[in-house]
Amino acid sequence: MFTAETWPIACNMLPFGSRAADGSPIVEAPASTWARQLRQVRELGFEHIDPSDAWLPIAALSDARLKEFETVLDDEGLAIGSISMTRSSVVDVANGEENLRLAHRLIDLAPHFGVPVVNTGFMQALTPAQQQALWFWLAEGHVDDPQLRPLAVARIRELGEHAAANGIEVSLEMYEDTYVGTPEEAISFLKDVDHPAVGLNPDLGNLVRLHRPIPKWEDMYAAVLPYANFWHIKNYLRDEDPATGSYASAPVPLKYGIINYRAVIRQAVELGYTGVFCCEHYGSDSLGVAAENRDYIRQVLSSALR
């Protein structure tokens, strides 16, 4: 059982992006580049990272480069708390089979790094309109094809079987307009997968930022927290005007947004949540905000675990 101080809280490496300063892919960068980025995270007090494939796709590394990465982690005093696949849907029409292969590769790598969970989902590459928007969620993105849902269920069950054999779990990230885009859809999908090694990543920050009607965050969390086994955790301001139909949202630290995470984290702990927290933030000093959020989570946990 974790204490508030030992609970694994990871920093998502997504803010560094997939390109080095010279524009080359970070996956091809020298280990010294990885080290400089990881050092920034360690200097903020993190002990765990999530090497999202939006930063460094470790499933694509050769054995030699993987050893380099492991050495850098050790040198910087960091461990991997979780591994996330971002916009790598296993039913992407063009890349689904390759994404499935990479997911299996991550499930094989996870135990070596002491990682308990691999996070995936069905979000896909940003559209040109999303790439041009101030915030990508302001433009319409990918919408899952209902006809591919049975294949999605089968492939996630396949990953669950592999994960269970390796002593880890798979988590499905909730994201709008995907098979796990609402609490009802997520729970239905999870029940169809019907595997004990597959749970939900209740990343409802992905939903409260949308400029569209959404259910109350309290109701959404009440529905999905019992299925949570991993958590991308972030918060947003949200405003809506029924008279004009206008919406506004912006990323903020956990304790300032519309979601009351002091209440939600306590609720999760009471329900038996023991998964990794992974701090995410968009805009501004994402790493600095993630560090503030980590400290906030630990304070809430110290109260909740008494």
Coordinates of C-alpha atoms in Angstrom, one line a residue:
M1 CA 0.0 0.0 0.0
F2 CA 1.4 3.4 -1.0
T3 CA 1.7 6.3 1.4
A4 CA 1.2 9.9 0.3
E5 CA 5.0 10.3 -0.2
T6 CA 5.6 7.0 -1.9
W7 CA 2.6 7.0 -4.3
P8 CA 4.0 7.1 -7.9
I9 CA 3.2 10.4 -9.5
A10 CA 4.7 10.7 -13.0
C11 CA 5.5 13.7 -15.2
N12 CA 4.3 13.3 -18.7
M13 CA 7.2 14.1 -21.1
L14 CA 4.8 15.3 -23.8
P15 CA 5.7 19.0 -23.3
F16 CA 9.1 18.4 -24.8
G17 CA 7.6 17.2 -28.1
S18 CA 8.9 14.7 -30.5
R19 CA 11.6 16.9 -32.1
A20 CA 15.0 18.0 -30.7
A21 CA 16.1 21.7 -30.8
D22 CA 17.7 21.2 -34.3
G23 CA 14.4 19.8 -35.6
S24 CA 15.5 16.2 -35.8
P25 CA 13.3 13.4 -34.3
I26 CA 14.0 13.0 -30.6
V27 CA 14.1 9.2 -31.2
E28 CA 17.3 9.8 -33.2
A29 CA 18.8 12.3 -30.8
P30 CA 21.9 11.5 -28.8
A31 CA 21.4 10.3 -25.2
S32 CA 22.8 13.6 -24.0
T33 CA 19.7 15.3 -25.4
W34 CA 17.4 12.9 -23.5
A35 CA 19.4 13.5 -20.4
R36 CA 19.1 17.3 -20.6
Q37 CA 15.4 17.0 -20.8
L38 CA 15.0 14.4 -18.1
R39 CA 17.2 16.5 -15.8
Q40 CA 14.7 19.4 -16.0
V41 CA 12.1 17.0 -14.7
R42 CA 14.3 15.6 -11.9
E43 CA 15.3 19.1 -10.8
L44 CA 11.6 19.8 -10.2
G45 CA 11.5 16.9 -7.8
F46 CA 9.9 14.2 -9.9
E47 CA 11.0 10.6 -9.4
H48 CA 8.9 9.1 -12.1
I49 CA 8.2 10.0 -15.8
D50 CA 5.8 8.8 -18.5
P51 CA 7.8 8.5 -21.7
S52 CA 4.8 9.1 -24.0
D53 CA 5.4 8.1 -27.6
A54 CA 4.6 11.8 -28.3
W55 CA 8.0 12.4 -26.9
L56 CA 10.2 9.3 -27.2
P57 CA 8.6 6.1 -28.7
I58 CA 10.6 3.6 -26.7
A59 CA 8.9 0.7 -28.5
A60 CA 10.7 1.9 -31.7
L61 CA 14.2 1.9 -30.1
S62 CA 16.8 -0.7 -30.9
D63 CA 18.1 -2.8 -28.0
A64 CA 21.3 -0.7 -28.0
R65 CA 19.4 2.6 -27.8
L66 CA 17.0 1.2 -25.3
K67 CA 20.1 0.4 -23.1
E68 CA 21.2 4.0 -23.6
F69 CA 17.8 5.2 -22.4
E70 CA 17.9 3.0 -19.4
T71 CA 21.4 4.3 -18.5
V72 CA 20.2 7.9 -18.8
L73 CA 17.3 7.2 -16.5
D74 CA 19.6 5.7 -13.9
D75 CA 22.1 8.6 -14.2
E76 CA 19.3 11.1 -13.7
G77 CA 17.7 9.2 -10.8
L78 CA 14.4 8.7 -12.6
A79 CA 12.1 5.7 -13.0
I80 CA 9.2 5.1 -15.4
G81 CA 5.8 5.2 -13.6
S82 CA 3.7 4.5 -16.7
I83 CA 3.9 4.4 -20.5
S84 CA 1.4 6.2 -22.7
M85 CA 0.6 5.7 -26.3
T86 CA -0.7 9.0 -27.8
R87 CA -2.8 9.2 -31.0
S88 CA -1.8 5.6 -31.7
S89 CA -5.1 3.9 -32.1
V90 CA -5.0 0.2 -32.7
V91 CA -7.9 0.6 -35.3
D92 CA -6.3 3.5 -37.2
V93 CA -7.2 2.6 -40.8
A94 CA -3.7 3.3 -42.0
N95 CA -1.6 2.4 -39.0
G96 CA -3.7 0.2 -36.7
E97 CA -1.8 -3.0 -37.2
E98 CA 1.6 -1.3 -36.6
N99 CA 0.2 0.5 -33.5
L100 CA -1.0 -2.9 -32.2
R101 CA 2.5 -4.3 -32.7
L102 CA 4.0 -1.3 -30.8
A103 CA 1.5 -1.8 -28.0
H104 CA 2.6 -5.4 -27.6
R105 CA 6.2 -4.3 -27.6
L106 CA 5.5 -1.8 -24.8
I107 CA 3.7 -4.5 -22.8
D108 CA 6.9 -6.6 -23.2
L109 CA 9.1 -3.7 -22.2
A110 CA 7.0 -2.6 -19.2
P111 CA 8.0 -5.3 -16.7
H112 CA 11.7 -4.7 -17.4
F113 CA 11.3 -1.1 -16.3
G114 CA 9.0 -2.0 -13.4
V115 CA 6.1 -0.3 -15.1
P116 CA 2.6 -1.5 -13.9
V117 CA 0.5 0.0 -16.7
V118 CA 0.5 0.8 -20.4
N119 CA -2.0 3.5 -21.4
T120 CA -3.6 3.6 -24.8
G121 CA -6.7 4.9 -26.5
F122 CA -8.4 5.7 -29.8
M123 CA -7.5 9.3 -30.4
Q124 CA -5.8 9.8 -33.8
A125 CA -3.5 12.4 -35.4
L126 CA -4.5 16.0 -35.2
T127 CA -6.3 17.4 -38.3
P128 CA -4.8 20.4 -40.1
A129 CA -7.5 22.6 -38.5
Q130 CA -6.6 21.3 -35.0
Q131 CA -2.9 22.0 -35.7
Q132 CA -3.8 25.6 -36.6
A133 CA -6.1 26.3 -33.7
L134 CA -5.0 28.1 -30.5
W135 CA -6.0 25.0 -28.6
F136 CA -6.4 21.8 -30.7
W137 CA -9.6 20.8 -28.9
L138 CA -11.3 23.9 -30.4
A139 CA -11.4 22.3 -33.8
E140 CA -13.2 19.1 -34.8
G141 CA -11.0 16.0 -34.8
H142 CA -11.2 12.3 -35.5
V143 CA -14.5 10.5 -34.8
D144 CA -14.4 6.7 -34.3
D145 CA -16.1 4.5 -36.9
P146 CA -18.8 2.4 -35.2
Q147 CA -18.2 -0.4 -37.7
L148 CA -14.7 -0.8 -36.4
R149 CA -15.8 -1.1 -32.7
P150 CA -15.8 -4.9 -32.7
L151 CA -12.3 -4.9 -34.0
A152 CA -11.3 -2.4 -31.3
V153 CA -12.8 -4.6 -28.6
A154 CA -11.0 -7.7 -29.9
R155 CA -7.6 -5.9 -30.1
I156 CA -7.9 -4.4 -26.7
R157 CA -8.8 -7.8 -25.3
E158 CA -5.8 -9.2 -27.0
L159 CA -3.6 -6.6 -25.3
G160 CA -5.3 -7.4 -22.0
E161 CA -4.4 -11.0 -22.4
H162 CA -0.8 -10.1 -23.1
A163 CA -0.6 -7.6 -20.2
A164 CA -2.0 -10.2 -17.7
A165 CA 0.6 -12.7 -18.8
N166 CA 3.2 -10.1 -18.1
G167 CA 1.8 -9.1 -14.7
I168 CA 0.7 -5.6 -15.8
E169 CA -2.4 -3.8 -16.9
V170 CA -3.8 -1.8 -19.9
S171 CA -5.6 1.5 -19.4
L172 CA -7.9 3.1 -21.9
E173 CA -7.8 6.9 -22.1
M174 CA -11.2 8.6 -22.2
Y175 CA -11.3 11.0 -25.1
E176 CA -14.1 12.7 -27.0
D177 CA -15.7 11.1 -30.0
T178 CA -13.9 7.8 -29.5
Y179 CA -15.3 4.4 -28.3
V180 CA -14.5 5.6 -24.8
G181 CA -15.6 9.2 -25.3
T182 CA -18.3 9.4 -22.6
P183 CA -18.7 7.6 -19.3
E184 CA -21.5 5.5 -20.7
E185 CA -19.5 4.6 -23.8
A186 CA -16.4 3.9 -21.8
I187 CA -18.1 1.5 -19.4
S188 CA -19.9 -0.2 -22.2
F189 CA -16.7 -0.7 -24.1
L190 CA -14.9 -2.0 -21.0
K191 CA -17.6 -4.5 -20.3
D192 CA -17.5 -5.7 -23.9
V193 CA -13.7 -6.2 -23.6
D194 CA -14.4 -8.1 -20.4
H195 CA -10.9 -8.6 -19.2
P196 CA -9.6 -7.9 -15.6
A197 CA -6.3 -6.5 -16.9
V198 CA -8.1 -3.7 -18.8
G199 CA -9.3 -0.6 -17.0
L200 CA -10.0 3.1 -17.6
N201 CA -7.9 6.2 -17.5
P202 CA -10.5 8.7 -16.3
D203 CA -8.9 11.7 -18.0
L204 CA -12.0 13.9 -17.9
G205 CA -9.9 17.0 -18.5
N206 CA -10.2 15.9 -22.1
L207 CA -13.9 16.4 -21.8
V208 CA -14.4 19.5 -19.6
R209 CA -12.3 21.6 -22.0
L210 CA -14.6 21.0 -24.9
H211 CA -16.7 23.8 -26.3
R212 CA -19.9 21.8 -26.3
P213 CA -22.5 20.6 -23.7
I214 CA -21.1 18.0 -21.2
P215 CA -22.5 16.3 -18.2
K216 CA -21.5 17.5 -14.7
W217 CA -18.0 16.5 -13.8
E218 CA -19.3 15.1 -10.5
D219 CA -21.6 12.7 -12.3
M220 CA -19.0 11.6 -14.8
Y221 CA -16.4 10.8 -12.1
A222 CA -19.0 9.0 -10.0
A223 CA -19.6 6.7 -13.0
V224 CA -16.0 5.9 -14.1
L225 CA -13.9 6.0 -11.0
P226 CA -14.8 2.4 -10.1
Y227 CA -13.1 1.3 -13.3
A228 CA -10.0 3.4 -13.1
N229 CA -6.5 1.8 -13.0
F230 CA -4.4 4.8 -14.2
W231 CA -5.0 8.5 -14.3
H232 CA -3.8 11.4 -16.6
I233 CA -4.8 14.2 -14.3
K234 CA -5.3 17.8 -15.4
N235 CA -7.8 20.6 -15.0
Y236 CA -9.3 23.5 -16.9
L237 CA -11.3 26.6 -16.3
R238 CA -14.7 26.2 -18.0
D239 CA -17.4 28.8 -18.6
E240 CA -20.7 28.4 -20.5
D241 CA -23.5 30.9 -21.2
P242 CA -26.9 29.2 -21.9
A243 CA -28.2 32.5 -23.2
T244 CA -25.8 32.8 -26.0
G245 CA -24.5 29.2 -26.3
S246 CA -20.9 30.4 -25.9
Y247 CA -18.2 28.3 -24.2
A248 CA -14.7 29.1 -22.9
S249 CA -12.0 26.9 -21.4
A250 CA -8.3 27.2 -20.6
P251 CA -5.8 24.9 -18.8
V252 CA -5.0 25.7 -15.2
P253 CA -3.3 23.9 -12.2
L254 CA -5.4 21.2 -10.6
K255 CA -6.6 23.3 -7.6
Y256 CA -7.9 26.2 -9.7
G257 CA -10.1 24.5 -12.4
I258 CA -13.7 23.5 -12.6
I259 CA -13.0 20.0 -11.2
N260 CA -12.6 19.8 -7.4
Y261 CA -9.8 17.3 -7.3
R262 CA -9.6 17.3 -3.5
A263 CA -13.0 15.7 -3.5
V264 CA -12.4 13.5 -6.6
I265 CA -9.0 12.1 -5.4
R266 CA -10.5 11.3 -2.0
Q267 CA -13.5 9.6 -3.7
A268 CA -11.1 7.5 -5.8
V269 CA -9.1 6.4 -2.7
E270 CA -12.2 5.4 -0.9
L271 CA -13.1 3.3 -3.9
G272 CA -9.8 1.5 -3.7
Y273 CA -7.8 3.3 -6.4
T274 CA -4.1 2.4 -6.3
G275 CA -3.0 3.4 -9.8
V276 CA -0.3 5.8 -11.0
F277 CA -1.1 9.5 -11.3
C278 CA 0.4 11.1 -14.4
C279 CA 0.5 14.9 -14.4
E280 CA -0.3 16.7 -17.7
H281 CA -0.7 20.4 -18.5
Y282 CA -1.0 22.3 -21.8
G283 CA 0.4 25.8 -22.4
S284 CA 2.6 28.1 -20.1
D285 CA 5.3 26.3 -18.1
S286 CA 3.8 22.8 -18.4
L287 CA 6.6 21.2 -16.3
G288 CA 6.4 23.8 -13.5
V289 CA 2.6 23.3 -13.3
A290 CA 3.0 19.6 -13.3
A291 CA 5.3 19.9 -10.3
E292 CA 2.8 22.1 -8.5
N293 CA 0.1 19.5 -9.3
R294 CA 2.3 16.7 -7.9
D295 CA 2.7 18.5 -4.6
Y296 CA -1.1 19.2 -4.5
I297 CA -1.9 15.5 -5.1
R298 CA 0.5 14.4 -2.3
Q299 CA -1.2 16.9 0.1
V300 CA -4.6 15.6 -0.8
L301 CA -3.4 12.0 -0.4
S302 CA -1.9 12.7 3.0
S303 CA -5.3 13.8 4.2
A304 CA -7.3 11.1 2.4
L305 CA -5.1 8.2 3.7
R306 CA -5.4 9.1 7.4

